[in-house]
Coordinates of C-alpha atoms in Angstrom, one line a residue:
M1 CA -73.7 -18.5 -86.4
D2 CA -74.6 -22.5 -86.8
S3 CA -73.1 -25.6 -84.3
K4 CA -72.3 -29.0 -85.3
N5 CA -70.1 -31.8 -83.9
L6 CA -66.4 -32.2 -84.5
D7 CA -65.9 -36.5 -84.8
W8 CA -63.1 -36.2 -81.6
G9 CA -66.6 -35.1 -79.9
S10 CA -66.3 -31.1 -79.8
P11 CA -69.2 -28.8 -80.5
V12 CA -67.9 -26.8 -83.9
I13 CA -69.5 -23.6 -84.1
F14 CA -69.9 -22.0 -87.7
V15 CA -68.5 -17.5 -87.7
K16 CA -69.3 -15.2 -90.1
Q17 CA -65.9 -14.2 -92.0
D18 CA -66.3 -10.0 -90.0
F19 CA -65.7 -13.1 -86.8
L20 CA -62.9 -14.5 -88.1
D21 CA -61.4 -11.5 -89.3
G22 CA -61.6 -9.6 -85.7
L23 CA -59.9 -13.5 -84.4
D24 CA -57.6 -13.1 -87.0
C25 CA -55.8 -9.3 -85.2
W26 CA -55.4 -10.7 -81.9
T27 CA -55.4 -14.4 -81.2
Q28 CA -53.3 -17.3 -83.4
S29 CA -55.7 -20.1 -85.7
Y30 CA -55.0 -23.3 -85.0
H31 CA -56.3 -26.3 -87.7
P32 CA -57.4 -29.3 -85.8
N33 CA -54.5 -31.0 -87.6
E34 CA -52.7 -28.9 -86.6
V35 CA -53.4 -29.9 -82.7
A36 CA -52.0 -33.0 -80.8
I37 CA -53.8 -34.3 -78.5
C38 CA -52.2 -36.4 -75.6
Y39 CA -53.9 -38.6 -73.4
D40 CA -52.5 -40.7 -70.2
N41 CA -54.8 -43.5 -70.9
P42 CA -55.5 -44.4 -75.1
R43 CA -58.8 -45.6 -74.0
D44 CA -59.8 -42.4 -72.5
I45 CA -59.9 -41.3 -76.4
L46 CA -62.9 -43.1 -76.6
I47 CA -65.0 -41.7 -73.9
K48 CA -63.3 -38.8 -72.7
P49 CA -63.2 -34.9 -75.1
P50 CA -59.3 -34.0 -75.5
K51 CA -58.3 -31.8 -72.7
R52 CA -54.1 -31.4 -72.8
V53 CA -52.8 -30.9 -76.8
L54 CA -49.3 -30.3 -77.7
I55 CA -48.8 -27.5 -81.4
D56 CA -45.6 -26.0 -82.6
G57 CA -44.6 -22.8 -81.0
K58 CA -43.2 -20.3 -83.3
D59 CA -39.9 -21.3 -83.0
G60 CA -40.3 -24.8 -83.4
S61 CA -41.1 -26.3 -80.1
R62 CA -43.8 -27.8 -79.1
V63 CA -46.3 -26.0 -76.7
E64 CA -48.8 -27.2 -74.1
C65 CA -52.1 -26.6 -74.1
F66 CA -55.8 -26.8 -72.6
F67 CA -58.0 -27.8 -75.2
K68 CA -61.2 -26.0 -74.1
R69 CA -65.0 -26.9 -76.2
F70 CA -67.5 -24.6 -76.6
E71 CA -70.6 -24.1 -74.5
T72 CA -72.8 -23.5 -76.9
S73 CA -76.4 -24.9 -73.8
F74 CA -77.1 -21.6 -73.5
G75 CA -76.5 -20.1 -76.5
L76 CA -74.3 -19.0 -79.4
K77 CA -74.8 -15.9 -78.8
H78 CA -73.4 -17.4 -75.2
A79 CA -70.5 -19.2 -77.1
K80 CA -68.7 -16.4 -78.0
M81 CA -68.1 -14.6 -75.1
E82 CA -65.1 -16.2 -73.9
P83 CA -63.2 -15.3 -76.7
D84 CA -64.7 -11.7 -76.6
I85 CA -63.6 -11.3 -72.8
H86 CA -60.3 -12.7 -73.4
K87 CA -60.1 -9.9 -76.7
R88 CA -60.7 -7.5 -74.2
I89 CA -58.1 -8.6 -72.1
V90 CA -54.8 -9.0 -74.1
Q91 CA -56.8 -5.0 -75.0
A92 CA -55.8 -4.5 -72.2
Q93 CA -52.6 -5.7 -71.5
L94 CA -52.5 -6.3 -68.4
P95 CA -49.3 -7.3 -66.6
P96 CA -48.0 -10.5 -66.1
P97 CA -47.1 -12.4 -63.0
P98 CA -46.8 -11.3 -60.4
K99 CA -48.9 -8.5 -60.5
T100 CA -52.0 -10.5 -61.6
F101 CA -52.8 -14.2 -62.2
I102 CA -55.1 -14.6 -65.2
C103 CA -54.9 -17.8 -67.9
H104 CA -54.5 -16.4 -71.3
L105 CA -55.8 -17.6 -74.1
H106 CA -53.3 -18.4 -76.3
G107 CA -55.4 -19.6 -80.1
V108 CA -58.1 -21.3 -81.1
V109 CA -59.1 -24.3 -83.4
R110 CA -60.9 -23.5 -86.4
D111 CA -61.0 -25.9 -89.9
G112 CA -62.0 -22.3 -92.0
N113 CA -65.3 -20.9 -90.7
R114 CA -65.6 -23.9 -87.9
L115 CA -64.7 -23.1 -84.6
A116 CA -64.1 -26.6 -82.4
G117 CA -62.5 -25.0 -79.7
M118 CA -60.3 -22.8 -77.2
L119 CA -56.3 -23.1 -76.3
F120 CA -54.7 -22.1 -73.1
I121 CA -51.2 -22.6 -72.0
W122 CA -51.1 -25.1 -69.7
I123 CA -50.8 -24.4 -66.3
N124 CA -49.2 -26.8 -64.2
N125 CA -51.2 -27.2 -61.1
K126 CA -52.6 -29.4 -58.0
G127 CA -55.9 -28.3 -58.3
V128 CA -58.6 -26.2 -58.3
L129 CA -59.5 -23.9 -54.7
S130 CA -62.0 -25.7 -52.2
K131 CA -63.0 -25.4 -49.1
A132 CA -60.8 -28.8 -48.2
R133 CA -57.6 -27.2 -50.0
A134 CA -58.2 -24.0 -47.4
D135 CA -58.9 -25.6 -44.6
Q136 CA -55.8 -27.8 -45.2
S137 CA -53.3 -24.7 -46.1
A138 CA -51.6 -22.3 -44.3
V139 CA -52.7 -19.3 -43.1
Q140 CA -49.7 -17.9 -44.5
L141 CA -50.9 -19.5 -47.7
R142 CA -54.8 -18.8 -48.2
A143 CA -53.6 -15.2 -47.7
R144 CA -50.5 -15.0 -50.5
W145 CA -54.2 -16.8 -52.6
A146 CA -56.5 -14.2 -50.9
T147 CA -54.1 -11.5 -52.0
Q148 CA -53.1 -12.9 -55.2
I149 CA -57.2 -13.7 -56.6
K150 CA -57.9 -9.5 -55.3
D151 CA -55.2 -8.4 -57.1
T152 CA -56.1 -10.1 -60.2
L153 CA -59.7 -9.1 -59.9
E154 CA -58.9 -5.4 -58.9
M155 CA -57.3 -4.9 -62.0
L156 CA -59.5 -6.9 -64.7
H157 CA -62.2 -4.4 -63.0
Q158 CA -60.1 -1.1 -63.6
R159 CA -60.3 -2.1 -67.3
N160 CA -64.3 -3.1 -66.5
I161 CA -63.5 -6.5 -66.9
I162 CA -65.9 -9.1 -65.2
W163 CA -64.6 -12.5 -64.3
G164 CA -68.6 -13.8 -64.6
D165 CA -68.3 -17.1 -62.8
A166 CA -66.4 -16.2 -60.0
K167 CA -66.3 -19.8 -57.7
D168 CA -63.5 -21.2 -56.2
E169 CA -63.7 -23.9 -58.8
N170 CA -62.4 -20.9 -61.1
I171 CA -59.4 -20.5 -58.7
L172 CA -56.7 -23.3 -60.4
I173 CA -53.9 -23.5 -58.1
D174 CA -50.3 -23.8 -59.7
M175 CA -47.3 -26.2 -58.6
D176 CA -46.0 -23.2 -57.1
D177 CA -49.1 -22.1 -54.8
N178 CA -49.9 -19.4 -57.0
A179 CA -53.8 -18.2 -57.8
W180 CA -54.9 -18.1 -60.9
I181 CA -58.2 -16.7 -62.0
V182 CA -59.5 -19.3 -65.0
D183 CA -63.3 -19.4 -67.3
F184 CA -64.9 -15.9 -68.7
G185 CA -67.2 -18.1 -70.4
G186 CA -70.4 -16.2 -68.8
S187 CA -71.9 -17.9 -66.4
Y188 CA -72.8 -18.0 -63.4
T189 CA -73.3 -20.3 -60.0
V190 CA -76.1 -20.4 -57.5
G191 CA -74.4 -20.2 -54.3
W192 CA -71.8 -18.0 -56.2
V193 CA -73.5 -15.1 -57.7
D194 CA -76.8 -14.6 -57.1
E195 CA -78.6 -14.5 -60.7
D196 CA -79.6 -11.1 -61.1
K197 CA -76.1 -10.0 -60.5
A198 CA -74.5 -12.1 -63.3
G199 CA -71.9 -10.7 -65.3
T200 CA -71.9 -7.1 -63.4
L201 CA -69.2 -6.4 -60.5
E202 CA -71.5 -6.1 -58.2
G203 CA -71.8 -10.2 -59.5
D204 CA -68.3 -10.4 -58.8
A205 CA -67.9 -8.7 -55.5
Q206 CA -70.2 -11.0 -54.1
G207 CA -68.3 -14.1 -55.4
L208 CA -64.5 -12.6 -54.3
A209 CA -66.7 -12.6 -51.2
R210 CA -67.8 -16.0 -50.6
I211 CA -64.0 -17.1 -51.9
L212 CA -62.3 -14.9 -49.3
D213 CA -64.8 -16.2 -46.7
I214 CA -63.5 -19.9 -47.0
L215 CA -60.1 -18.2 -47.1
S216 CA -59.9 -16.5 -44.0

């Protein structure tokens, strides 16, 4: 694999045909021309990478997605980790909400063998979890979030799928006050998961314990 920059500011990953064949077996590919970038402020198009985009659904409707660039700062092998994990999530056939709350991969943006990024179904949200948000929330709501996070992570672990970067900022709170696990990029954050435990069940347990601590 190799990487290069696209005109719209996103690093492109060059992949071999066998990787593309694997992608096409479990997810949808969209050409950059099929992706409409949305900005609330037109000036942002010059200074901010795209996040909210629109694509055409199979029934002709417009589907709102979150566009996530591939993270190449840790190497190209690392950049492949997130789609690989989402492939395993798809194959695991995890139950939908309210049993699990996972932001699922909807597709990838690519032009031939050049991958620009990933598309996740857009979740209307209030923001990410934080100690400040937890402190301002009712006890019952914090308990609900704790249960949702624990149950979702348990389902993942039962299928040998690791979250990795377990921390409060990777919990998205939607408009109905559900807690969604996001970011399976395979990194870790100092203060949440020890380096020697990154990418392990023990590391997930460590991050979960610290999340539950701010929700207690």
